[in-house]
Amino acid sequence: MPAAAAGWGVLYAVVQVGWAATGTRVPWTEHSAYPAPLQLLLAALALLAGGAAPATIRALSRTARYAVGAVLAVAVPVLAIGATGLPIHLVTLLALAGPESATGLIQVLLDTAGAVLLLLVAVVYRRRMRGDCPRCGRRHTGGSDGPLAHPAAAPAARPTRRLAYLLLGGLLPWAGVKTVWTLGGDALGVSAADWRRTASAGATGLARTAAAAGIDVSVLAALLGAVLLAGLLHPWGQVFPRWTPFLAGRRVPRLLPLAPALLTGVPLTVYGAALTAIAPLIAVGVLPGITPTPPFTTASGVTWMVAFGGLAFTGLGLALLVAARSYAARTRPVCAVAAQG
């Protein structure tokens, strides 16, 4: 991981400096882009973090240890914020619509890769500083390259399941409005015909086909998230069920459900929390109202949809994080020597 993080840091810095030097537009939101000074600052941070990663496996002075920890503590949240657009890009790609911006997609992927690598480096570094095994996190005799012991499949604790499904309920207002449009009804001042016409405009691939049929691709993506959540909470997410061809009875690799849960849960939570905070501020006049654009006809309709989207994204994101934390704890392997002890 330290070597991979160092390589990522160099690649990230080269890309950012290249974009800044050539004036390449890298979108941050639909109507804003990364300024060149910020790209150069991100390049410097990547080089610092990439250089700090290999230092985590060396003997360091007390001052150097604090410096390495500080660089990682700054770099990981910054990159995580930059990765918040990952779910939107994933939905677009799954719908076979193609990326809206190639540079925007590359930026999000680089941010995501850096956040993941540096977070793993930070976790192992913390274990080393505490005198624990860098691989399994426990204290034991012997090396950290022996066989691993995997726990038996087990469901999440009942309070965890209740909390996760309660958070998942935040999808209901948002999905309910889109279901009304799908069934041909009107909601928030938007008619089903206007919604279908706007969704089809400019869409390609599966997104255009789904919109023409009155199906919202984002709702389908949310349903996939709910299936992922169920797998994280129940034993069939740890051992492939009997109906799985060629894999029945085998242990599910931990990262297979954990990676998508974390990579979508964190950005969804951050993005949803921002929407949840903005909507009431717009409603009471603290922030300026949003000018309605098709298919919306009123500012209040847009505000309500922002609020519903905030609840949906925050709820689904937090539910995935709660379930992922439980799954990681229930499936965490330990070195065999530690399990025997």
XYZ file of C-alpha atoms in Angstrom:
341
model
C 0.000 0.000 0.000
C 2.731 2.588 0.777
C 4.392 1.945 -2.594
C 1.054 2.149 -4.405
C 0.197 5.393 -2.572
C 3.567 6.873 -3.554
C 2.964 5.996 -7.199
C -0.527 7.468 -7.027
C 0.869 10.706 -5.592
C 3.234 11.181 -8.538
C 0.528 10.340 -11.092
C -1.987 12.651 -9.417
C 0.470 15.535 -9.301
C 1.466 15.120 -12.960
C -2.188 15.107 -14.063
C -3.106 18.170 -11.983
C -0.085 20.187 -13.131
C -0.760 19.195 -16.734
C -4.376 20.327 -16.535
C -3.411 23.592 -14.832
C -0.682 24.337 -17.398
C -2.919 23.659 -20.409
C -6.027 25.330 -18.984
C -8.053 22.114 -19.224
C -11.497 22.465 -17.676
C -12.172 19.954 -14.912
C -15.765 20.307 -13.654
C -16.439 20.242 -9.911
C -20.195 20.801 -10.220
C -22.449 21.323 -13.207
C -21.665 25.047 -13.339
C -18.199 25.290 -11.749
C -14.712 23.970 -12.396
C -11.448 23.527 -10.517
C -9.336 26.726 -10.723
C -5.683 26.319 -11.685
C -4.335 27.434 -8.251
C -6.437 24.765 -6.554
C -5.135 22.121 -8.971
C -1.544 23.088 -8.109
C -2.382 22.963 -4.391
C -3.878 19.484 -4.813
C -0.760 18.397 -6.702
C 1.443 19.562 -3.820
C -0.768 17.763 -1.288
C -0.605 14.557 -3.343
C 3.178 14.686 -3.459
C 3.329 15.241 0.308
C 0.923 12.386 1.008
C 2.629 10.096 -1.489
C 5.976 10.838 0.116
C 4.601 10.311 3.624
C 3.173 6.865 2.776
C 6.527 4.998 2.483
C 7.681 6.691 5.683
C 4.971 4.853 7.641
C 6.967 1.606 7.527
C 10.212 3.171 8.733
C 11.533 4.049 12.162
C 10.769 7.752 12.656
C 11.426 10.357 15.273
C 8.523 11.639 17.308
C 8.320 14.857 15.284
C 8.376 12.946 12.002
C 5.599 10.624 13.201
C 3.388 13.598 14.005
C 4.170 15.162 10.623
C 3.278 11.979 8.732
C 0.045 11.618 10.711
C -0.883 15.250 10.050
C -0.340 14.927 6.290
C -2.521 11.803 6.131
C -5.193 13.409 8.335
C -5.450 16.338 5.910
C -5.128 14.444 2.630
C -7.755 11.745 3.250
C -10.724 14.122 3.946
C -9.755 16.448 1.077
C -9.665 13.562 -1.382
C -12.866 12.087 0.060
C -14.651 15.381 -0.633
C -13.338 15.279 -4.191
C -14.757 11.775 -4.588
C -18.345 12.798 -3.731
C -19.353 12.747 -7.401
C -18.520 9.049 -7.788
C -22.119 7.724 -7.372
C -23.417 10.137 -10.022
C -20.753 9.033 -12.490
C -21.436 5.370 -11.695
C -25.169 5.758 -12.337
C -24.408 7.500 -15.647
C -22.011 4.763 -16.725
C -24.371 1.963 -15.671
C -27.089 3.597 -17.745
C -24.749 3.340 -20.777
C -25.098 7.089 -21.267
C -21.357 7.770 -21.263
C -19.542 10.199 -18.956
C -20.738 13.797 -18.965
C -17.121 14.931 -18.684
C -14.053 12.764 -19.222
C -11.847 15.038 -17.114
C -14.467 15.122 -14.362
C -14.623 11.335 -14.287
C -10.810 11.026 -14.206
C -10.633 13.551 -11.361
C -13.204 11.653 -9.312
C -11.466 8.317 -9.915
C -8.076 9.769 -8.928
C -9.565 11.293 -5.776
C -11.259 8.028 -4.886
C -8.135 5.948 -5.440
C -6.054 8.340 -3.351
C -8.554 8.459 -0.500
C -8.756 4.650 -0.356
C -4.999 4.067 -0.561
C -4.099 6.719 1.995
C -6.842 5.591 4.372
C -5.501 2.035 4.292
C -1.978 3.338 4.835
C -3.225 5.388 7.793
C -4.970 2.371 9.350
C -1.857 0.202 9.102
C 0.317 3.072 10.354
C -1.874 3.483 13.417
C -1.627 -0.249 14.136
C 2.155 -0.105 13.909
C 2.290 2.871 16.266
C 0.197 0.946 18.806
C 2.354 -2.174 18.520
C -0.410 -4.247 16.909
C -0.119 -6.584 13.945
C -0.284 -4.392 10.818
C -2.382 -7.001 8.993
C -5.007 -8.157 11.494
C -4.775 -5.396 14.101
C -4.246 -7.721 17.075
C -1.224 -8.251 19.254
C 0.344 -11.671 18.903
C 3.664 -13.389 18.649
C 5.179 -14.382 15.346
C 5.080 -12.595 12.018
C 2.189 -11.111 10.073
C 2.564 -13.317 7.007
C 1.046 -16.548 8.316
C -2.362 -18.086 7.548
C -5.559 -16.221 8.363
C -8.585 -17.432 10.330
C -11.984 -16.324 9.000
C -15.070 -16.120 11.263
C -18.258 -18.033 10.505
C -21.080 -16.282 8.647
C -23.463 -14.420 10.949
C -26.133 -11.704 10.561
C -25.687 -8.187 11.859
C -26.970 -7.476 15.350
C -30.678 -6.681 15.508
C -30.163 -3.005 16.548
C -27.817 -2.556 13.595
C -30.361 -4.027 11.177
C -33.121 -1.835 12.564
C -31.004 1.301 12.305
C -29.905 0.503 8.743
C -33.441 -0.130 7.511
C -34.720 2.957 9.347
C -32.113 5.064 7.549
C -33.059 3.404 4.268
C -36.559 4.802 4.803
C -35.160 8.204 3.840
C -35.545 7.029 0.239
C -39.319 6.918 0.458
C -40.261 10.593 -0.250
C -37.787 10.899 -3.135
C -38.600 7.514 -4.656
C -42.319 8.110 -4.030
C -42.354 11.299 -6.099
C -40.527 9.604 -8.974
C -42.878 6.624 -8.751
C -45.852 8.985 -9.085
C -44.322 10.372 -12.279
C -43.613 6.843 -13.501
C -47.261 5.883 -12.999
C -48.453 8.946 -14.940
C -49.361 11.252 -12.053
C -48.426 14.823 -11.172
C -46.275 15.788 -8.176
C -44.507 18.979 -7.066
C -46.006 20.845 -10.003
C -44.447 18.450 -12.511
C -46.509 16.307 -14.854
C -45.468 12.812 -15.859
C -45.297 13.870 -19.522
C -42.979 16.806 -18.770
C -40.755 14.635 -16.585
C -40.498 11.945 -19.261
C -39.791 14.498 -21.983
C -37.050 16.205 -19.970
C -35.483 12.910 -18.885
C -35.328 11.699 -22.485
C -33.785 14.907 -23.822
C -30.053 14.443 -24.290
C -30.082 10.963 -22.745
C -28.467 8.022 -24.512
C -28.219 4.276 -24.089
C -30.140 2.620 -21.303
C -31.052 5.961 -19.733
C -32.964 7.051 -22.837
C -34.707 3.680 -23.157
C -35.705 3.706 -19.489
C -36.954 7.290 -19.636
C -39.049 6.503 -22.709
C -40.608 3.640 -20.771
C -41.261 5.902 -17.785
C -38.581 4.290 -15.607
C -36.133 6.365 -13.588
C -32.580 4.979 -13.709
C -31.675 6.612 -10.391
C -34.484 4.713 -8.646
C -33.157 1.458 -10.109
C -29.704 2.391 -8.798
C -31.212 3.008 -5.357
C -32.815 -0.450 -5.475
C -29.402 -1.950 -6.217
C -28.116 -0.074 -3.177
C -30.883 -1.615 -1.073
C -29.907 -5.104 -2.289
C -26.280 -4.375 -1.398
C -27.420 -3.221 2.034
C -29.318 -6.465 2.617
C -26.256 -8.486 1.654
C -24.146 -6.584 4.166
C -26.627 -7.293 6.949
C -27.396 -10.969 6.336
C -25.287 -14.168 6.077
C -25.865 -14.622 2.337
C -23.563 -11.636 1.861
C -20.726 -13.625 3.466
C -21.241 -17.028 1.849
C -22.568 -17.366 -1.706
C -26.112 -18.842 -1.543
C -27.084 -22.164 -3.131
C -28.656 -20.570 -6.190
C -25.304 -18.960 -7.186
C -23.799 -20.964 -10.099
C -20.312 -22.367 -9.464
C -19.885 -20.309 -6.270
C -22.458 -21.820 -3.898
C -21.051 -22.316 -0.422
C -17.851 -20.376 -1.017
C -16.816 -17.418 1.109
C -17.564 -14.019 -0.419
C -14.401 -11.881 -0.722
C -14.716 -9.101 1.840
C -14.024 -6.290 -0.608
C -16.705 -7.468 -3.047
C -19.538 -5.858 -1.006
C -17.401 -3.580 1.180
C -15.733 -1.632 -1.639
C -18.951 -0.484 -3.383
C -20.636 0.158 -0.023
C -17.863 2.454 1.181
C -17.167 4.077 -2.182
C -20.836 5.031 -2.571
C -21.782 5.406 1.097
C -19.280 8.154 1.910
C -19.989 10.368 -1.143
C -23.752 9.881 -0.834
C -23.668 10.868 2.836
C -21.605 14.001 2.206
C -23.681 15.068 -0.804
C -26.979 14.265 0.892
C -26.030 16.124 4.078
C -25.256 19.235 2.013
C -28.652 19.057 0.289
C -30.425 18.442 3.595
C -28.795 21.554 5.075
C -29.419 23.747 2.020
C -33.135 22.988 1.514
C -34.473 24.523 4.774
C -32.167 27.541 4.373
C -33.698 28.174 0.957
C -37.202 27.644 2.315
C -36.807 30.323 5.048
C -35.049 32.781 2.743
C -31.552 32.607 4.191
C -30.265 31.382 0.821
C -31.660 32.592 -2.528
C -34.328 30.432 -4.102
C -33.521 28.071 -6.952
C -34.790 29.171 -10.356
C -37.025 26.367 -11.660
C -35.906 24.648 -14.833
C -37.843 22.036 -16.809
C -39.580 19.891 -15.839
C -40.112 21.968 -12.648
C -42.428 24.953 -12.874
C -42.186 26.407 -9.342
C -39.319 27.269 -7.005
C -41.098 25.484 -4.156
C -41.210 22.265 -6.179
C -37.463 22.416 -6.732
C -36.862 23.098 -3.040
C -38.976 20.129 -1.988
C -37.123 17.893 -4.449
C -33.779 19.090 -3.043
C -35.004 18.216 0.454
C -36.253 14.791 -0.654
C -32.971 14.137 -2.457
C -31.027 15.099 0.668
C -33.022 12.681 2.806
C -32.647 9.916 0.226
C -28.914 10.257 -0.340
C -28.091 10.787 3.328
C -30.300 7.888 4.404
C -28.940 5.435 1.848
C -25.354 6.568 2.401
C -25.515 6.285 6.191
C -27.330 2.940 5.961
C -24.547 1.564 3.757
C -21.885 2.870 6.143
C -23.616 1.398 9.211
C -24.007 -1.956 7.461
C -20.454 -1.863 6.109
C -19.045 -1.224 9.578
C -20.941 -4.222 10.934
C -19.943 -6.390 7.963
C -16.279 -5.442 8.311
C -16.311 -6.344 12.002
C -18.163 -9.646 11.450
C -15.953 -10.792 8.585
C -12.615 -9.456 9.770
C -9.998 -12.214 9.551
C -7.203 -12.465 12.073
C -3.844 -14.149 11.954
C -4.222 -17.800 12.882
C -1.738 -17.459 15.736
C -3.857 -14.660 17.214
C -7.052 -16.718 16.858
C -5.448 -19.642 18.656
C -4.292 -17.362 21.449
